[in-house]
Coordinates of C-alpha atoms and ligand atoms in Angstrom, one line a residue:
M1 CA 15.2 -2.8 -4.2
T2 CA 17.7 -3.2 -1.5
F3 CA 18.6 -1.2 1.7
N4 CA 21.7 -0.1 2.1
D5 CA 23.1 -2.2 5.0
N6 CA 24.4 0.4 7.1
A7 CA 21.5 2.7 7.0
R8 CA 20.0 3.6 10.5
V9 CA 16.3 2.7 10.5
G10 CA 15.9 2.2 14.3
G11 CA 14.0 5.6 14.4
N12 CA 10.9 4.0 13.0
T13 CA 7.9 4.2 14.8
A14 CA 6.1 1.1 13.6
K15 CA 4.1 -1.0 15.8
R16 CA 3.5 -4.7 16.0
R17 CA 0.1 -5.6 16.8
G18 CA -2.4 -8.8 16.9
A19 CA -3.4 -11.7 18.8
G20 CA -1.0 -14.2 16.9
V21 CA -3.8 -16.0 15.2
A22 CA -3.3 -17.6 11.9
V23 CA -6.3 -16.8 9.8
A24 CA -5.3 -17.7 6.4
G25 CA -2.7 -19.7 4.6
G26 CA -3.8 -23.4 4.8
G27 CA -6.8 -22.7 7.2
I28 CA -9.1 -20.9 4.9
A29 CA -7.9 -21.7 1.5
G30 CA -10.2 -22.1 -1.6
I31 CA -12.8 -19.9 -3.3
G32 CA -13.9 -18.1 -0.2
A33 CA -10.8 -17.0 0.9
I34 CA -9.7 -16.2 -2.6
A35 CA -12.9 -13.9 -2.8
V36 CA -12.3 -12.2 0.6
L37 CA -8.8 -11.5 -0.4
L38 CA -9.7 -10.3 -4.1
L39 CA -12.4 -7.9 -2.5
S40 CA -10.3 -6.3 0.1
L41 CA -7.2 -6.1 -1.9
F42 CA -5.7 -2.6 -1.6
T43 CA -9.3 -1.3 -0.3
G44 CA -8.2 1.7 1.1
Q45 CA -10.8 3.9 2.0
D46 CA -13.7 1.5 1.0
F47 CA -12.9 -1.0 3.7
S48 CA -15.0 -0.1 6.3
S49 CA -18.1 -0.3 4.2
L50 CA -16.9 -3.8 2.9
L51 CA -16.8 -4.9 6.4
G52 CA -20.0 -3.3 7.6
G53 CA -18.6 -0.8 9.9
G54 CA -15.8 -0.7 12.1
S55 CA -15.2 -2.3 15.5
T56 CA -12.6 -1.7 18.2
I57 CA -11.4 -3.7 21.0
P58 CA -11.2 -2.0 24.3
G59 CA -8.4 -1.5 26.5
G60 CA -4.8 -1.0 26.1
S61 CA -4.4 -3.8 23.5
Q62 CA -4.6 -1.3 20.7
T63 CA -0.8 0.1 21.3
G64 CA 1.3 -2.4 20.1
T65 CA 5.1 -3.2 20.6
E66 CA 8.0 -1.9 18.7
I67 CA 9.3 -4.0 15.7
E68 CA 12.2 -5.6 17.4
N69 CA 15.9 -6.1 15.9
C70 CA 15.2 -3.5 13.1
E71 CA 18.1 -1.3 13.5
T72 CA 19.9 -1.3 10.4
G73 CA 19.2 -1.6 6.7
A74 CA 20.7 -5.2 6.7
D75 CA 17.9 -6.1 9.2
A76 CA 15.5 -4.6 6.7
N77 CA 16.9 -6.5 3.9
E78 CA 16.4 -9.7 5.9
R79 CA 12.7 -9.3 7.3
D80 CA 9.4 -8.5 6.0
D81 CA 8.2 -6.8 9.0
C82 CA 11.5 -4.8 9.4
R83 CA 11.5 -3.9 5.6
L84 CA 8.2 -2.2 5.9
A85 CA 8.8 -0.5 9.2
A86 CA 12.2 0.9 7.6
A87 CA 10.6 1.9 4.3
S88 CA 8.1 4.0 6.1
L89 CA 11.2 6.1 7.4
A90 CA 11.8 6.8 3.6
I91 CA 8.1 7.2 2.4
D92 CA 7.5 9.8 5.2
Q93 CA 10.4 11.7 4.5
F94 CA 9.6 11.8 0.7
W95 CA 6.1 13.1 1.7
A96 CA 7.6 15.5 4.3
D97 CA 9.5 17.3 1.4
T98 CA 6.4 17.1 -1.0
V99 CA 3.3 18.1 1.1
Q100 CA 3.2 21.0 3.5
D101 CA 2.6 20.0 7.2
Y102 CA 2.6 16.3 6.4
R103 CA 2.1 14.4 9.4
P104 CA 2.8 10.4 9.1
P105 CA 0.5 7.7 9.4
Q106 CA 0.8 5.1 12.2
L107 CA 2.2 2.1 10.4
T108 CA 0.9 -1.2 11.9
I109 CA 2.5 -4.7 11.3
V110 CA -0.4 -7.1 12.0
D111 CA 0.7 -10.5 13.5
G112 CA -2.4 -12.6 13.1
Q113 CA -5.0 -10.1 13.4
T114 CA -6.3 -7.2 15.1
S115 CA -9.1 -4.8 15.4
T116 CA -9.0 -1.4 14.0
Q117 CA -11.7 1.3 13.7
C118 CA -12.2 0.0 9.9
G119 CA -12.6 -3.6 11.0
T120 CA -10.7 -6.6 11.3
A121 CA -7.0 -6.6 10.0
S122 CA -5.3 -9.5 8.9
N123 CA -3.4 -11.2 5.9
A124 CA -6.6 -12.1 4.3
T125 CA -8.0 -8.7 4.3
G126 CA -4.9 -7.4 2.6
P127 CA -3.1 -4.2 3.4
F128 CA -5.4 -1.0 3.8
Y129 CA -5.7 2.4 5.2
C130 CA -8.0 3.4 7.7
P131 CA -8.7 7.0 7.3
P132 CA -10.4 8.0 10.8
E133 CA -7.3 6.7 12.7
E134 CA -4.8 7.6 10.1
G135 CA -3.6 4.3 10.3
V136 CA -1.7 1.9 7.7
Y137 CA -1.9 -1.7 8.3
V138 CA 0.2 -4.5 6.8
D139 CA 0.3 -8.5 7.7
P140 CA 3.4 -9.4 6.0
T141 CA 2.3 -12.9 5.4
F142 CA 0.0 -11.4 2.8
F143 CA 2.6 -11.4 0.6
G144 CA 2.9 -15.2 0.8
L145 CA -0.8 -15.5 0.0
L146 CA -0.2 -13.3 -3.0
R147 CA 2.5 -15.6 -4.1
Q148 CA 0.5 -18.7 -3.8
Q149 CA -2.6 -17.7 -5.2
F150 CA -1.9 -15.3 -8.1
G151 CA 1.7 -16.6 -9.0
A152 CA 2.7 -13.0 -8.3
T153 CA 6.5 -12.9 -7.1
A154 CA 5.6 -10.3 -4.4
G155 CA 9.3 -9.5 -4.3
P156 CA 10.5 -6.6 -1.9
L157 CA 9.9 -3.7 -4.1
A158 CA 6.2 -4.9 -4.9
Q159 CA 5.8 -5.2 -1.4
L160 CA 7.0 -1.7 -1.1
Y161 CA 4.8 -0.4 -4.0
V162 CA 1.8 -1.8 -1.8
L163 CA 2.9 0.0 1.4
A164 CA 3.6 3.1 -0.8
H165 CA 0.0 2.8 -2.1
E166 CA -1.4 3.0 1.4
Y167 CA 0.7 6.0 2.1
G168 CA -0.7 7.5 -0.9
H169 CA -4.4 7.1 0.7
H170 CA -3.0 8.6 3.9
V171 CA -1.8 11.9 1.6
Q172 CA -5.3 11.8 0.1
N173 CA -6.7 12.0 3.2
I174 CA -4.6 14.6 4.9
I175 CA -4.8 17.2 1.9
G176 CA -8.3 16.7 1.4
I177 CA -8.6 14.8 -1.8
M178 CA -11.0 12.0 0.0
D179 CA -13.4 15.2 1.0
R180 CA -13.2 16.8 -2.2
Y181 CA -14.1 13.4 -4.4
P182 CA -16.3 11.7 -2.2
N183 CA -17.2 8.0 -3.2
D184 CA -19.8 7.8 -6.0
G185 CA -20.1 4.3 -6.7
T186 CA -18.2 2.0 -8.9
G187 CA -17.1 2.3 -12.5
P188 CA -14.1 2.9 -14.7
D189 CA -13.9 6.4 -14.0
S190 CA -15.5 6.8 -10.7
N191 CA -14.2 8.8 -8.2
G192 CA -13.2 5.6 -6.2
V193 CA -11.1 4.4 -9.4
R194 CA -9.4 7.8 -9.6
T195 CA -8.5 7.7 -6.1
E196 CA -7.1 4.2 -6.6
L197 CA -5.0 4.9 -9.5
Q198 CA -4.0 8.5 -7.9
A199 CA -2.6 6.2 -5.0
D200 CA -0.8 3.9 -7.6
C201 CA 0.7 7.3 -9.1
F202 CA 1.9 8.0 -5.7
A203 CA 3.6 4.9 -5.3
G204 CA 5.3 5.2 -8.3
A205 CA 6.5 8.6 -7.6
W206 CA 8.1 7.8 -4.4
V207 CA 9.6 4.5 -6.0
G208 CA 11.3 6.9 -8.8
A209 CA 12.8 8.9 -5.8
M210 CA 13.5 6.1 -3.2
S211 CA 17.1 6.4 -3.3
Q212 CA 17.0 9.8 -2.4
Q213 CA 16.0 9.7 1.1
V214 CA 18.6 9.6 3.7
D215 CA 19.4 8.5 7.5
E216 CA 20.6 10.6 10.3
N217 CA 24.0 10.3 8.9
G218 CA 23.1 11.0 5.6
T219 CA 23.4 7.5 4.3
P220 CA 20.5 6.7 1.8
F221 CA 18.0 4.3 3.1
L222 CA 17.5 2.7 -0.3
Q223 CA 19.5 1.9 -3.4
A224 CA 17.9 2.7 -6.7
P225 CA 15.7 -0.2 -8.0
T226 CA 16.7 -2.4 -10.8
D227 CA 14.7 -2.7 -14.0
V228 CA 14.0 -6.3 -13.1
E229 CA 12.6 -5.0 -9.4
I230 CA 10.4 -2.3 -11.1
R231 CA 9.0 -5.1 -13.2
D232 CA 8.1 -6.9 -10.3
A233 CA 6.1 -4.0 -8.9
I234 CA 4.3 -3.3 -12.1
D235 CA 3.5 -7.0 -12.3
A236 CA 1.7 -6.7 -8.9
A237 CA 0.0 -3.7 -10.1
Q238 CA -1.3 -5.8 -13.0
I239 CA -2.2 -8.6 -10.7
V240 CA -4.6 -6.4 -8.6
G241 CA -6.3 -5.0 -11.6
D242 CA -10.1 -5.4 -11.4
D243 CA -10.2 -7.1 -14.6
H244 CA -7.8 -9.5 -13.8
I245 CA -9.3 -10.2 -10.4
Q246 CA -12.7 -10.7 -12.1
Q247 CA -11.2 -12.9 -14.8
S248 CA -9.1 -14.8 -12.4
S249 CA -12.4 -15.4 -9.8
G250 CA -14.1 -16.9 -12.7
G251 CA -16.4 -14.0 -13.5
T252 CA -17.0 -11.7 -16.4
V253 CA -15.1 -8.6 -16.6
N254 CA -17.7 -5.9 -15.9
P255 CA -16.2 -2.3 -15.9
E256 CA -19.0 -1.0 -14.1
T257 CA -18.5 -2.8 -11.0
W258 CA -14.9 -1.7 -10.8
T259 CA -13.5 -0.2 -7.7
H260 CA -9.7 0.1 -8.3
G261 CA -9.2 0.1 -12.0
S262 CA -7.9 -2.0 -14.5
S263 CA -4.6 -3.9 -14.8
E264 CA -3.8 -1.6 -17.6
Q265 CA -4.8 1.7 -16.0
R266 CA -3.0 0.5 -12.7
Q267 CA 0.1 -0.3 -14.2
Q268 CA 0.1 2.8 -16.5
W269 CA -0.5 5.2 -13.5
F270 CA 2.3 3.3 -11.4
V271 CA 4.7 4.1 -14.3
T272 CA 3.4 7.7 -14.8
G273 CA 4.1 8.3 -11.2
L274 CA 7.7 6.6 -11.4
E275 CA 8.6 8.6 -14.6
Q276 CA 6.9 11.9 -14.1
G277 CA 6.6 12.3 -10.2
V278 CA 3.9 13.7 -8.1
S279 CA 2.7 16.6 -10.0
A280 CA 1.7 14.1 -13.0
C281 CA -0.7 12.1 -10.6
D282 CA -3.9 14.4 -10.8
T283 CA -6.0 11.2 -12.0
F284 CA -9.1 13.7 -11.2
A285 CA -8.2 15.9 -14.2
V286 CA -8.1 13.3 -16.5
P287 CA -11.5 12.4 -18.7
G288 CA -12.7 9.3 -18.2
S289 CA -11.9 7.9 -21.9
S290 CA -8.3 8.4 -21.2
L291 CA -8.1 7.5 -17.7
Ligands
ZN1 ZN1 -6.0 1.6 -2.5

């Protein structure tokens, strides 16, 4: 996954926000940190309940600053924060072409940690979407954690799969899917799992079309992904499957507690989106047995 070096990405509206405090990495390594990370990987709409409600910090510190030196595709190829910010342009364009009256979420690159209406965002909590403020939060150092603790390569396309998954939750929010299929607990065919698998499918749909969005000069932001890069994104989907997480944290595999779906399900729905597009992503129409 490569940005075209001369693509203009300076129009992105991503913000950088945070206290600059390193909350993970060396500091809280070990079982506790892994458990926190595992619990909150790609948590999306369930994030606030996991953290027991939201907290906001008062004053103007929530506004954030622009991502600096993020003007071209070459910048996006070089740095994680600019890559995420630049990708948001392409993802927004994809959804604006797909969903009537689409409005972009606010992408925030978390620097250390920051408060949100859905709790504290940091690399230990993983990327998430906060519905009440329509915000996507990603701390890029999270990808390093994914590499260290799970052996995932967390390469560029895997990172963008994670980002696009969170944008998938935003789409679900604004088109009313979250309201139509409210949280009904856990389990392999729960609404929660269907919601997550649909976000994986939406992410795949964008990856399948990622070379089609263009900047103001008509230059595509991104080149089409290679097979190796797609493999890497599928690998990331496998790593974050509930069964894999339960196994690697030393527990038994219990489908009744699943919130996001198995490794196989997550890979399958990513590939479904990739190969067949958004229209194939109705995970709520599929019987539980073939989900
Ligand atoms: Zn999710």
